[in-house]
Coordinates of C-alpha atoms and ligand atoms in Angstrom, one line a residue:
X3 CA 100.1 82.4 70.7
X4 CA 101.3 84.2 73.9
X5 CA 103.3 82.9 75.9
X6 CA 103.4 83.7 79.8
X7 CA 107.0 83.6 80.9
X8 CA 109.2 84.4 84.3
X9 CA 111.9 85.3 82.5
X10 CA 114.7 86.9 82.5
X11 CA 116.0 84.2 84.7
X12 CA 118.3 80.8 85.3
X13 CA 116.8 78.5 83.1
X14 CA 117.1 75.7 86.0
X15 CA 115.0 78.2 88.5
X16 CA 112.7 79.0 85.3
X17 CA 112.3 74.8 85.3
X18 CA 111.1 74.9 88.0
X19 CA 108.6 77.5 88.7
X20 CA 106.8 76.0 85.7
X21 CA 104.1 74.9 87.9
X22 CA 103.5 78.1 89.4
X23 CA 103.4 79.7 86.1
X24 CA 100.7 77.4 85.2
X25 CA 98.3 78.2 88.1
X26 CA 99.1 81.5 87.8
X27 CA 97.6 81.6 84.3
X28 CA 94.9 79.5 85.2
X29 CA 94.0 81.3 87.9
X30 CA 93.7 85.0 86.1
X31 CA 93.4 83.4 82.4
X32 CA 92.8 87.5 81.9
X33 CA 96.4 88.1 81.9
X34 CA 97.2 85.7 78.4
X35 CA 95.0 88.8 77.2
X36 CA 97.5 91.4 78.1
X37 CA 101.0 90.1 76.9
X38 CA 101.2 92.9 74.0
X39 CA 102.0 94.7 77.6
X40 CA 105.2 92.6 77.5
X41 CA 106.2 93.4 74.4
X42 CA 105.9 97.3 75.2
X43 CA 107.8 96.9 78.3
X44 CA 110.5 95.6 76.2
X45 CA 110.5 98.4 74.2
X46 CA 109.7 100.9 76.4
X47 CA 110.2 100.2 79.3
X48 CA 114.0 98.7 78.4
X49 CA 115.7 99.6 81.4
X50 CA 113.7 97.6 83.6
X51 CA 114.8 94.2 82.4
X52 CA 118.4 95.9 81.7
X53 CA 119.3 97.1 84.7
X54 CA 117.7 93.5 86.4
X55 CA 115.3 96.3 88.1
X56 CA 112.1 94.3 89.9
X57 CA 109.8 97.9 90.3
X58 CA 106.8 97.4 92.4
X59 CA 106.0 100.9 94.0
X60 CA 104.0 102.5 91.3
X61 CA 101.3 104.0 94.0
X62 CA 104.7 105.2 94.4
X63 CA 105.1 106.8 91.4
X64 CA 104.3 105.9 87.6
X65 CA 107.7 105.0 85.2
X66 CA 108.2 107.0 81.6
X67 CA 108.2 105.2 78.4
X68 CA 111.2 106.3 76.3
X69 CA 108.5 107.5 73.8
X70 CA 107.7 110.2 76.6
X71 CA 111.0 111.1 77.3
X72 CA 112.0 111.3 73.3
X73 CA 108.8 113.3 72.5
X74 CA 109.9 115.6 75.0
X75 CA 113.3 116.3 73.6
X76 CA 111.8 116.3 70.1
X77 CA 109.1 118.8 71.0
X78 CA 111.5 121.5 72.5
X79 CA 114.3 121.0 69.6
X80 CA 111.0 122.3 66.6
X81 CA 110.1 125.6 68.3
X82 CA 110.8 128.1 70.2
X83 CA 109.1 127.8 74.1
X84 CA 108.7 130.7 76.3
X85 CA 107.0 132.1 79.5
X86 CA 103.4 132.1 78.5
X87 CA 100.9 134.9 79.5
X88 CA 102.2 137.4 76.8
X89 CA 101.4 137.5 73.2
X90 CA 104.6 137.4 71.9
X91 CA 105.3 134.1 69.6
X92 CA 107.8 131.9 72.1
X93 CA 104.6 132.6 74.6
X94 CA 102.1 132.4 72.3
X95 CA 103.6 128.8 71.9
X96 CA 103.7 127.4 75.1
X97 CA 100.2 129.2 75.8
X98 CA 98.6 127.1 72.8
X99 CA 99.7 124.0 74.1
X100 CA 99.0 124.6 77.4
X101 CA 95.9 125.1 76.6
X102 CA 95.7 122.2 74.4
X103 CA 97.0 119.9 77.2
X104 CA 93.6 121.5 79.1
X105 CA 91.5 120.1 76.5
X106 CA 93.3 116.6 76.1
X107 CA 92.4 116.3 80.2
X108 CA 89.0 117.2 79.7
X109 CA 88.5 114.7 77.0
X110 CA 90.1 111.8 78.6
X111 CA 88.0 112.0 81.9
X112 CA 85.2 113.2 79.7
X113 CA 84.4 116.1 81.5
X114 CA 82.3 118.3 79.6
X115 CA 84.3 121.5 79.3
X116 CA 81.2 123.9 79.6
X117 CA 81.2 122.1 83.5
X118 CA 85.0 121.6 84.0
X119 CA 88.1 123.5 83.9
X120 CA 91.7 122.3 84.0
X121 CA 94.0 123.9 86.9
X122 CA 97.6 123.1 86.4
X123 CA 99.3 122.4 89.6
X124 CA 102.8 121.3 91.1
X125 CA 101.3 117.6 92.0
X126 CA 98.3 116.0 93.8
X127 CA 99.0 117.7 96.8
X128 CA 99.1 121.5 95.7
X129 CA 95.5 120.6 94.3
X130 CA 94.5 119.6 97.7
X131 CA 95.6 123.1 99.0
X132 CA 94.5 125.0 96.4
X133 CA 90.9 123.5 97.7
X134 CA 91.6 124.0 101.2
X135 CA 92.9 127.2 101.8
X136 CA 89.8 128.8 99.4
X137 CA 86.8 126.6 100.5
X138 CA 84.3 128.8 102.3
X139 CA 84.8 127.2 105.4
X140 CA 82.9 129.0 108.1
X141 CA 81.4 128.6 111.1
X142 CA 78.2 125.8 111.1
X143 CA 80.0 124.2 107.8
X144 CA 81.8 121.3 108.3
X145 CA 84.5 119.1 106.1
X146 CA 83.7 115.5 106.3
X147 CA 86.7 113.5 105.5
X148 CA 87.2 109.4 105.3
X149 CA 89.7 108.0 108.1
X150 CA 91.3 106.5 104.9
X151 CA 92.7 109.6 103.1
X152 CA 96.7 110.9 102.2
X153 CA 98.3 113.0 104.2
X154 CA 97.8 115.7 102.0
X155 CA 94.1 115.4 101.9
X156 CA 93.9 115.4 106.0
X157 CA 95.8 118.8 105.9
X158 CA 92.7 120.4 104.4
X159 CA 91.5 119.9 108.2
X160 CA 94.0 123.0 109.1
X161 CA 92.3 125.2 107.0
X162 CA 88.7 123.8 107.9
X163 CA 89.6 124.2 111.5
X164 CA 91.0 127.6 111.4
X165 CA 87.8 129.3 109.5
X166 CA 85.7 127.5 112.3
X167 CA 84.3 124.5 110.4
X168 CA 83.9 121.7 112.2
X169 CA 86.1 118.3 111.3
X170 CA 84.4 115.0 111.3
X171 CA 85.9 111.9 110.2
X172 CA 84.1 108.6 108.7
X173 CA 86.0 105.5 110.8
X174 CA 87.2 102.1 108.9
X175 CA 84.6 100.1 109.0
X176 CA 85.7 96.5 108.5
X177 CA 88.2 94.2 109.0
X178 CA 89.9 94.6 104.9
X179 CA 89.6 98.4 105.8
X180 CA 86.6 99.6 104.0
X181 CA 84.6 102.2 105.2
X182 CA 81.0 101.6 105.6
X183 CA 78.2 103.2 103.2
X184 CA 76.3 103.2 106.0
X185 CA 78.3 105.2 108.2
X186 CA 79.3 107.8 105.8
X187 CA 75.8 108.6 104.8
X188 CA 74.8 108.8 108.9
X189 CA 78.1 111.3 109.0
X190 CA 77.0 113.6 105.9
X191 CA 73.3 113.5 106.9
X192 CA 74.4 114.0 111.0
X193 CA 77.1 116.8 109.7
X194 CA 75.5 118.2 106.9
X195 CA 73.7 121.4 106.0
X196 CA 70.1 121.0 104.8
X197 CA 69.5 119.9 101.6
X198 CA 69.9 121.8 98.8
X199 CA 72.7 124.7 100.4
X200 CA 76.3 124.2 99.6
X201 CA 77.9 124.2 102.9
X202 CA 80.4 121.7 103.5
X203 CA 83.1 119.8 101.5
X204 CA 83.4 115.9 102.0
X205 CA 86.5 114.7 101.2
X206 CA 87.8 110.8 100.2
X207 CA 89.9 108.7 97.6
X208 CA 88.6 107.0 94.7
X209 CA 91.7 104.4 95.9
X210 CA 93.4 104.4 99.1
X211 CA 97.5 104.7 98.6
X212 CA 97.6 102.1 101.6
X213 CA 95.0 99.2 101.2
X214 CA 94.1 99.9 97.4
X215 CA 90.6 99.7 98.2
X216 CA 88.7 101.4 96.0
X217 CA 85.4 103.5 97.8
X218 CA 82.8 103.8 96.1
X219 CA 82.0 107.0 93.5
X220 CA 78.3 106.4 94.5
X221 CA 79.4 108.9 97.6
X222 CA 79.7 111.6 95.2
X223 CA 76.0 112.0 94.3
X224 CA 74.8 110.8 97.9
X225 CA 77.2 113.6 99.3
X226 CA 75.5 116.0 96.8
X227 CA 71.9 115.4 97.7
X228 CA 73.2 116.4 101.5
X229 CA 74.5 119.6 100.2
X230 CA 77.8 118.8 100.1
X231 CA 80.7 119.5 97.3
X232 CA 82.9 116.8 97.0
X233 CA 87.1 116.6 97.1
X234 CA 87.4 113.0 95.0
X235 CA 91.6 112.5 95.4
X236 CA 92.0 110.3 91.8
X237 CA 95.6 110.7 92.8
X238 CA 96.2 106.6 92.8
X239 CA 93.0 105.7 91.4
X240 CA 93.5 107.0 87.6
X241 CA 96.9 105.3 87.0
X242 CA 94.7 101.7 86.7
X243 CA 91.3 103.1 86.6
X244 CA 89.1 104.6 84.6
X245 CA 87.2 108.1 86.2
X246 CA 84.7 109.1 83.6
X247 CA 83.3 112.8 84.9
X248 CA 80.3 112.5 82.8
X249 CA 78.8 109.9 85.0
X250 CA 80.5 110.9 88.3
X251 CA 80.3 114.4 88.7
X252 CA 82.7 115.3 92.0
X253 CA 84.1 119.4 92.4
X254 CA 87.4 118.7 92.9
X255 CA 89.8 116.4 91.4
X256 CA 93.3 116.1 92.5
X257 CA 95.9 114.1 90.5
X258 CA 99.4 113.8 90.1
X259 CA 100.3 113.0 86.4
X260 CA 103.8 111.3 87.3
X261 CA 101.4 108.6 89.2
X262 CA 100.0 107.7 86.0
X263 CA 102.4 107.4 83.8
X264 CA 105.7 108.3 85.2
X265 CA 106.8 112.2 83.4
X266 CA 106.6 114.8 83.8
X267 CA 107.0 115.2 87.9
X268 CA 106.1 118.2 89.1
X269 CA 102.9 118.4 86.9
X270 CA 99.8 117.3 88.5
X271 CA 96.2 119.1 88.6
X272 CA 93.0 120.3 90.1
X273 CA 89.7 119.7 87.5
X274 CA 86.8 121.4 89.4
X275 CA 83.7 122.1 88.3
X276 CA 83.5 125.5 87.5
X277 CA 80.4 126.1 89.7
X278 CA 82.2 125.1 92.5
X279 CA 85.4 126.8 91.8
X280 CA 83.2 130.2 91.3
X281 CA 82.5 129.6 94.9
X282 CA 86.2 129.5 96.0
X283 CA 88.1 132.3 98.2
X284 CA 91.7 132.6 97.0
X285 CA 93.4 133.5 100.4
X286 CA 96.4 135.4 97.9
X287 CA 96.7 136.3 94.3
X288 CA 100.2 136.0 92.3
X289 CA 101.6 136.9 89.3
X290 CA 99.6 134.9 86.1
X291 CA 96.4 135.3 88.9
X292 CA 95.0 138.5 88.2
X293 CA 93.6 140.5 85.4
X294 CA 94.3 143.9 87.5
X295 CA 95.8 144.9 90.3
X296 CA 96.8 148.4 92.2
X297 CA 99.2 149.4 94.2
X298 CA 98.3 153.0 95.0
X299 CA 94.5 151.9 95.5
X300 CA 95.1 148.2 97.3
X301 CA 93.1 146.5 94.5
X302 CA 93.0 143.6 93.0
X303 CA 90.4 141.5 90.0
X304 CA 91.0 138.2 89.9
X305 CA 91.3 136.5 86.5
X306 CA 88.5 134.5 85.6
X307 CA 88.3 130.4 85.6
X308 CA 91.4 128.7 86.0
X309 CA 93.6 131.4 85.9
X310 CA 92.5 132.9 88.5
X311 CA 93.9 129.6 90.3
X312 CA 97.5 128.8 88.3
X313 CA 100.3 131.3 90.6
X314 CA 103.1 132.2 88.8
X315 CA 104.9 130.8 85.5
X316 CA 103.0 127.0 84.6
X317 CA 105.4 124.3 83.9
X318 CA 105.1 125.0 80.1
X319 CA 108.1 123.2 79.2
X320 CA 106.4 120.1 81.1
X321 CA 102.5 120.8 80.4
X322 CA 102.6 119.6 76.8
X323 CA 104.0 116.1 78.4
X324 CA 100.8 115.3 79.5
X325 CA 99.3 115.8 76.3
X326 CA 101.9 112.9 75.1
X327 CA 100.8 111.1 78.2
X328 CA 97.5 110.5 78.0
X329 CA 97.7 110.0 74.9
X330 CA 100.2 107.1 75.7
X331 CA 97.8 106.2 78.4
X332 CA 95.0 106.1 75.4
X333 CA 96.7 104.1 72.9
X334 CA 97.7 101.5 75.6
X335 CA 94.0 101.1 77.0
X336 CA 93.1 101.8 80.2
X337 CA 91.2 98.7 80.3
X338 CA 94.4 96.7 79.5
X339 CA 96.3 98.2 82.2
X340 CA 93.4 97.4 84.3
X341 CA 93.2 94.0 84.1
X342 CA 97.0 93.0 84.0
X343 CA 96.8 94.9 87.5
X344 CA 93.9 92.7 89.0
X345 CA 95.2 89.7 87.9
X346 CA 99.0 90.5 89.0
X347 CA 97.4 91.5 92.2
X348 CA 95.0 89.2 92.1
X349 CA 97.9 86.6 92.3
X350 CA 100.4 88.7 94.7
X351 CA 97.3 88.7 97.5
X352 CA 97.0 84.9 97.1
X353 CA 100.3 84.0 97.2
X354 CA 101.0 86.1 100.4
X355 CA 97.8 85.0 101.9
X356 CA 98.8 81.0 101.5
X357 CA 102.7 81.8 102.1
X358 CA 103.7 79.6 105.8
X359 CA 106.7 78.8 107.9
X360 CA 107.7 75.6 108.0
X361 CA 105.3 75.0 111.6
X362 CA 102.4 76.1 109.4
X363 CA 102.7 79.4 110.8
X364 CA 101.4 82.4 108.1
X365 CA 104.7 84.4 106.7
X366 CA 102.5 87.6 106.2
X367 CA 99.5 89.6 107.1
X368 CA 97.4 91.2 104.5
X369 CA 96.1 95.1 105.2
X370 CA 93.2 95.1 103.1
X371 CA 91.0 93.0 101.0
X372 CA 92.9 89.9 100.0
X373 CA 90.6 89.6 97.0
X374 CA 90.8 91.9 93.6
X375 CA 87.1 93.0 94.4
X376 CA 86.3 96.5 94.4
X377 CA 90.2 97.4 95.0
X378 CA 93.2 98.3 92.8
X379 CA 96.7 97.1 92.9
X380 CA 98.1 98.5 95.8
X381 CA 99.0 95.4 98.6
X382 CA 100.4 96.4 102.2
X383 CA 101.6 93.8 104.5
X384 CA 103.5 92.9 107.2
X385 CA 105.8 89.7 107.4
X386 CA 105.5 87.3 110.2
X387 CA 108.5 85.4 111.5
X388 CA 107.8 82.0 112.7
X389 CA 106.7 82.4 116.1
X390 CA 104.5 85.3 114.4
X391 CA 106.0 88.3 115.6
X392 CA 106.4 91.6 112.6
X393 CA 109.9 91.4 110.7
X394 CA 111.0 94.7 111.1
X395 CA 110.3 97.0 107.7
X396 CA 113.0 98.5 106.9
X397 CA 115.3 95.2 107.3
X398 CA 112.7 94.0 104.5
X399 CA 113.5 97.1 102.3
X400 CA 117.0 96.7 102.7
X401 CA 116.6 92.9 101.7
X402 CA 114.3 93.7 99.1
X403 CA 116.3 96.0 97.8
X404 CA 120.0 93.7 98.0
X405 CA 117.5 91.6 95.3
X406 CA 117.5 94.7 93.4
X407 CA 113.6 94.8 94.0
X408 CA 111.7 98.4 94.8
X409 CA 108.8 98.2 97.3
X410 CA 108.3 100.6 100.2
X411 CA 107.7 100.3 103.9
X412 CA 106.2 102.3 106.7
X413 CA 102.6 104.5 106.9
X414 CA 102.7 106.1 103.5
X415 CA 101.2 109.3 104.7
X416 CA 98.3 107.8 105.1
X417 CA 97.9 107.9 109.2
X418 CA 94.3 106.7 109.4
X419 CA 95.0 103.4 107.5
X420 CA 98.1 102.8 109.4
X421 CA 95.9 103.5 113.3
X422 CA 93.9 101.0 111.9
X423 CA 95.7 98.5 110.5
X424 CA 98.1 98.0 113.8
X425 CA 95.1 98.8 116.3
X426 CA 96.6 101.5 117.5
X427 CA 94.8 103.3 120.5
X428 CA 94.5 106.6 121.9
X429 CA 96.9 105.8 124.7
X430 CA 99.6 104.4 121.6
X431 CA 99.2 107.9 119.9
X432 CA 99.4 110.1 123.0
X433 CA 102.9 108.4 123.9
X434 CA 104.3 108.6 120.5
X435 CA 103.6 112.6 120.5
X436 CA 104.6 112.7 123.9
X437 CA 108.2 111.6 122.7
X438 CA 109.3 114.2 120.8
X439 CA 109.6 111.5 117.9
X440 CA 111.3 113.9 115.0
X441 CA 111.1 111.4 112.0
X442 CA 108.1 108.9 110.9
X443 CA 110.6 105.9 112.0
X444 CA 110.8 107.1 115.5
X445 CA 107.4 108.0 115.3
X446 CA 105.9 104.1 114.5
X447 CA 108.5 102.7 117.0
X448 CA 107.3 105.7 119.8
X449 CA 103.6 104.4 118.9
X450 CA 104.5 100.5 119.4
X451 CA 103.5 99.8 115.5
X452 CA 104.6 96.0 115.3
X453 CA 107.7 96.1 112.8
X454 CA 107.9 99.8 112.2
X455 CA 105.1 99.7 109.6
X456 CA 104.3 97.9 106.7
X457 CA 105.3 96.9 103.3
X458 CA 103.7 98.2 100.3
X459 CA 103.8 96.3 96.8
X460 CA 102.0 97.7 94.2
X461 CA 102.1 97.3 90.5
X462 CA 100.9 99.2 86.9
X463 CA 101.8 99.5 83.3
X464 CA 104.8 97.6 82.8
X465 CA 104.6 95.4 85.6
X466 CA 104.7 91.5 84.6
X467 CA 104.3 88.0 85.9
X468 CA 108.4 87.5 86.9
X469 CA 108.5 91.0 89.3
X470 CA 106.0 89.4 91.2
X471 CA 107.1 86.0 91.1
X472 CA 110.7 87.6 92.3
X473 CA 109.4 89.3 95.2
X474 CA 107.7 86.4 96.2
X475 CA 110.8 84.2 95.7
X476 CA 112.6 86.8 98.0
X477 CA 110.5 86.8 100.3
X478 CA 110.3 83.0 100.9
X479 CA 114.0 82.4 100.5
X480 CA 114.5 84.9 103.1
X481 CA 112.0 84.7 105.6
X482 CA 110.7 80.9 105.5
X483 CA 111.5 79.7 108.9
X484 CA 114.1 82.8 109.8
X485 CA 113.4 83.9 113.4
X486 CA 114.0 87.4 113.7
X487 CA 114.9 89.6 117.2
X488 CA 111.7 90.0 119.2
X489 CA 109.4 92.8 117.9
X490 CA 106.1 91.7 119.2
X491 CA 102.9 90.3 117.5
X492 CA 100.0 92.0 115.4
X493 CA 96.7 93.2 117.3
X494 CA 93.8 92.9 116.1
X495 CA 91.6 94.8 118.5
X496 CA 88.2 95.2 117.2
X497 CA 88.2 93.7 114.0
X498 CA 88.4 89.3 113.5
X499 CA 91.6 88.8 112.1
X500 CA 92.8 90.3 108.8
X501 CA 94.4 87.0 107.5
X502 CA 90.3 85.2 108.7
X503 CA 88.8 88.0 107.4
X504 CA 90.4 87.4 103.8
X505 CA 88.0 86.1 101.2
Ligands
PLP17 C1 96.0 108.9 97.2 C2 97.1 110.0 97.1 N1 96.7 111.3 97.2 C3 97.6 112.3 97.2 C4 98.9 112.0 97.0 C5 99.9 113.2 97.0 O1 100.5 113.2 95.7 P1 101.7 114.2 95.5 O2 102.8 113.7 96.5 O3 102.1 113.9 94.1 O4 101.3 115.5 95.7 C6 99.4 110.7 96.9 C7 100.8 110.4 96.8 O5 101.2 109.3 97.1 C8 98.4 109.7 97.0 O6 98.8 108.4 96.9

């Protein structure tokens, strides 16, 4: 019989949480289903629960089993590893599981390898690049991005921009931050070529990195039948989610493979369809890139599919990892994962949402849906003191962090969430540039963002019941009816308020 627990803690404290517990696992009975997680976070995941470690930032970043890590040092103490691209055995090794590792990717989004190709990449965001700086951008094309995208997906903008495409960007749309079907289909059918003629990219997250909603993949055909190709960034969708590319069929997948499940870093990857990437301009080639080049005649033949795309030497010391990975990622159960993340965020949005001072004022403000609908397990906030006025983020993160619990704070490089979130106007973001503001702190304070930002909690694969229960405890022993130095109140300009707004 499993047995939901908040331990490791004082049996006195433990006592008394008991209730808490119990509506808890009344509330998401889906968890009692996932407590062979807790046994695998006691033997994977050990150091957690050794070093008294509360993580909650895996939009942040995934953690490593010590199956990953072992495998690893396994794998390179059998054979011999060397530089692929030559047919000499140490390459011929690291070629074969390279390639391997391409086919392991295919499978597990079930992308059918006659349509998809595998392009190993430094992370999420060299995907993005690798995209934007080839894209046939031109003049009378356009590149249709979500307000709601990373940093690193808004950069494809430069490129767009520079080749004479023209930018247009899809607004939030509601008060939890969605963006509205309606409005993106008005932007691709307003911005788009006619039907049928590939001449724009529209680009947006299966999951936003700030909210954790979660768009819908239905874009990816209606951007299709506009004549679009479509950028999906999986980047913090796939660590929680499955993406199965033989229903959903985008031309560019970005991912990072440390966001799903923690090693190797520096690994992540582009699957494109290979229609689309035939259409692709490489701006460069490098060494691994090309099948022939000249010196004396300026020539150069690109090499064919996805090699034509990887510069240089591949991680092949790191590649085979993500074999292990998703395999690891396999044998847990995506499904598994998924629902011990709704119901621990599930729980984590309630408890914030009902959380008040001791005058019945609310301790925090929700960014985002405040139910487990159609979003993943990714919860920003701000916390109120009692007169309701934004506790400064980065004296929660120091707090947070003396109660040796990991969450971040601030925008997350995700610029159109945080405009919307604190209401900022035009007038807020012409000052802050008009500052010469030189880091992303000075920045938020330059544009008047109440508290310096928000917090960000997010949890995955080895997350349980007691690192949400501690931040929550930590939060209310710190901030219930603490008055903090004057920082100013939350607008709401445009949208009701998040907190009414939360269903
Ligand atoms: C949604 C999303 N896209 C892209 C990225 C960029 O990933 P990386 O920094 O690994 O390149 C991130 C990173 O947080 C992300 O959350």
């Amino acid at each position: 019989m499993p047995v939901l627990s908040i331990e490791p803690e004082p049996a006195d404290d433990a006592l008394a949480e008991v209730p808490r517990v119990a509506a808890f696992a009344a509330a998401y009975p889906g968890y009692l289903a996932t407590t062979g997680l807790d046994e695998l976070r006691a033997a994977e995941y050990g150091y957690l629960d050794a070093g008294g470690h509360v993580y909650l930032d895996y939009t942040g970043a995934g953690l490593p089993a010590e199956a990953q890590v072992r495998a690893h040092v396994q794998r390179l103490g059998e054979r011999c590893f060397g530089n692929p691209h030559s047919e000499n055995p140490a390459s011929a090794a690291s070629t074969q599981l390279i390639e391997r590792t391409r086919q392991a990717v295919l499978k597990y989004f079930g992308a059918p390898p006659d349509e998809y190709a595998v392009i190993f990449t430094a992370n999420a965001s060299a995907a993005c690049r690798l995209v934007g700086e080839a894209y046939p951008f031109g003049r009378g094309s356009h590149l249709v991005l979500t307000s709601d995208n990373h940093n690193s997906v808004h950069g494809i903008r430069e490129f767009a921009r520079a080749r004479g495409a023209a930018v247009a960007y899809v607004p939030f749309g509601s008060p939890q931050l969605r963006v509205d079907d309606d409005a993106v289909r008005s932007a691709l059918r307003r911005y788009g070529p006619s039907r049928g003629l590939h001449g724009g990219l529209f680009a947006y997250p299966a999951q936003s990195n700030f909210t954790g909603v979660q768009h819908p993949l239905g874009w990816i055909d209606v951007a299709h039948d506009y004549g679009y190709d479509v950028l999906l960034d999986a980047a913090a969708y796939v660590p929680a989610n499955r993406l199965d590319l033989s229903v959903h069929r985008p031309d560019f997948v970005p991912v990072s493979w440390y966001k799903m499940f923690g090693y190797p870093t520096g690994v992540g990857c582009l699957i494109a369809r290979r229609e689309a990437l035939a259409r692709l301009e490489r701006p460069w080639f490098a060494g691994g890139t090309i099948s022939a080049v000249s010196v004396m005649t300026d020539w150069h033949a690109l090499s064919a599919g996805e090699a034509g795309f990887e510069d240089g030497t591949p991680s092949f010391l790191h590649i085979p990892d993500v074999e292990f990975g998703l395999s690891w990622a396999s044998g847990i159960g995506i499904s598994l994962i998924h629902e011990r993340v709704r119901c621990l965020t599930g729980w984590l949005l309630d408890r914030l949402a009902a959380m008040r001072h001791g005058n019945g004022m609310p301790m925090a403000r929700l960014y985002g849906p405040a139910n487990t609908v159609q979003r993943g397990g990714t919860v920003a906030f701000s916390l109120l003191d009692p007169r309701g006025d934004a506790i400064d983020v980065q004296t929660v993160e120091r707090d947070m962090a003396v109660a040796g619990i990991s969450v971040r704070t601030g925008c997350f490089c995700n610029p159109g969430a945080a405009e919307a979130a604190f209401a900022l106007t035009v007038a807020d973001v012409a000052r802050a540039r008009g500052s010469n503001a030189r880091t992303p702190d000075d920045y938020a304070a330059s544009a008047g963002i109440p508290g310096g930002g928000a917090i960000r909690a997010s949890v995955g694969l080895a997350s349980n019941f007691a690192d949400v229960h501690r931040l929550l405890a930590a939060i209310e022993t710190t901030y219930r009816d603490q008055e903090q130095p004057r920082s100013g109140g939350l607008r709401s300009a445009g949208y009701p308020d998040l907190a009414e707004g939360a269903s």
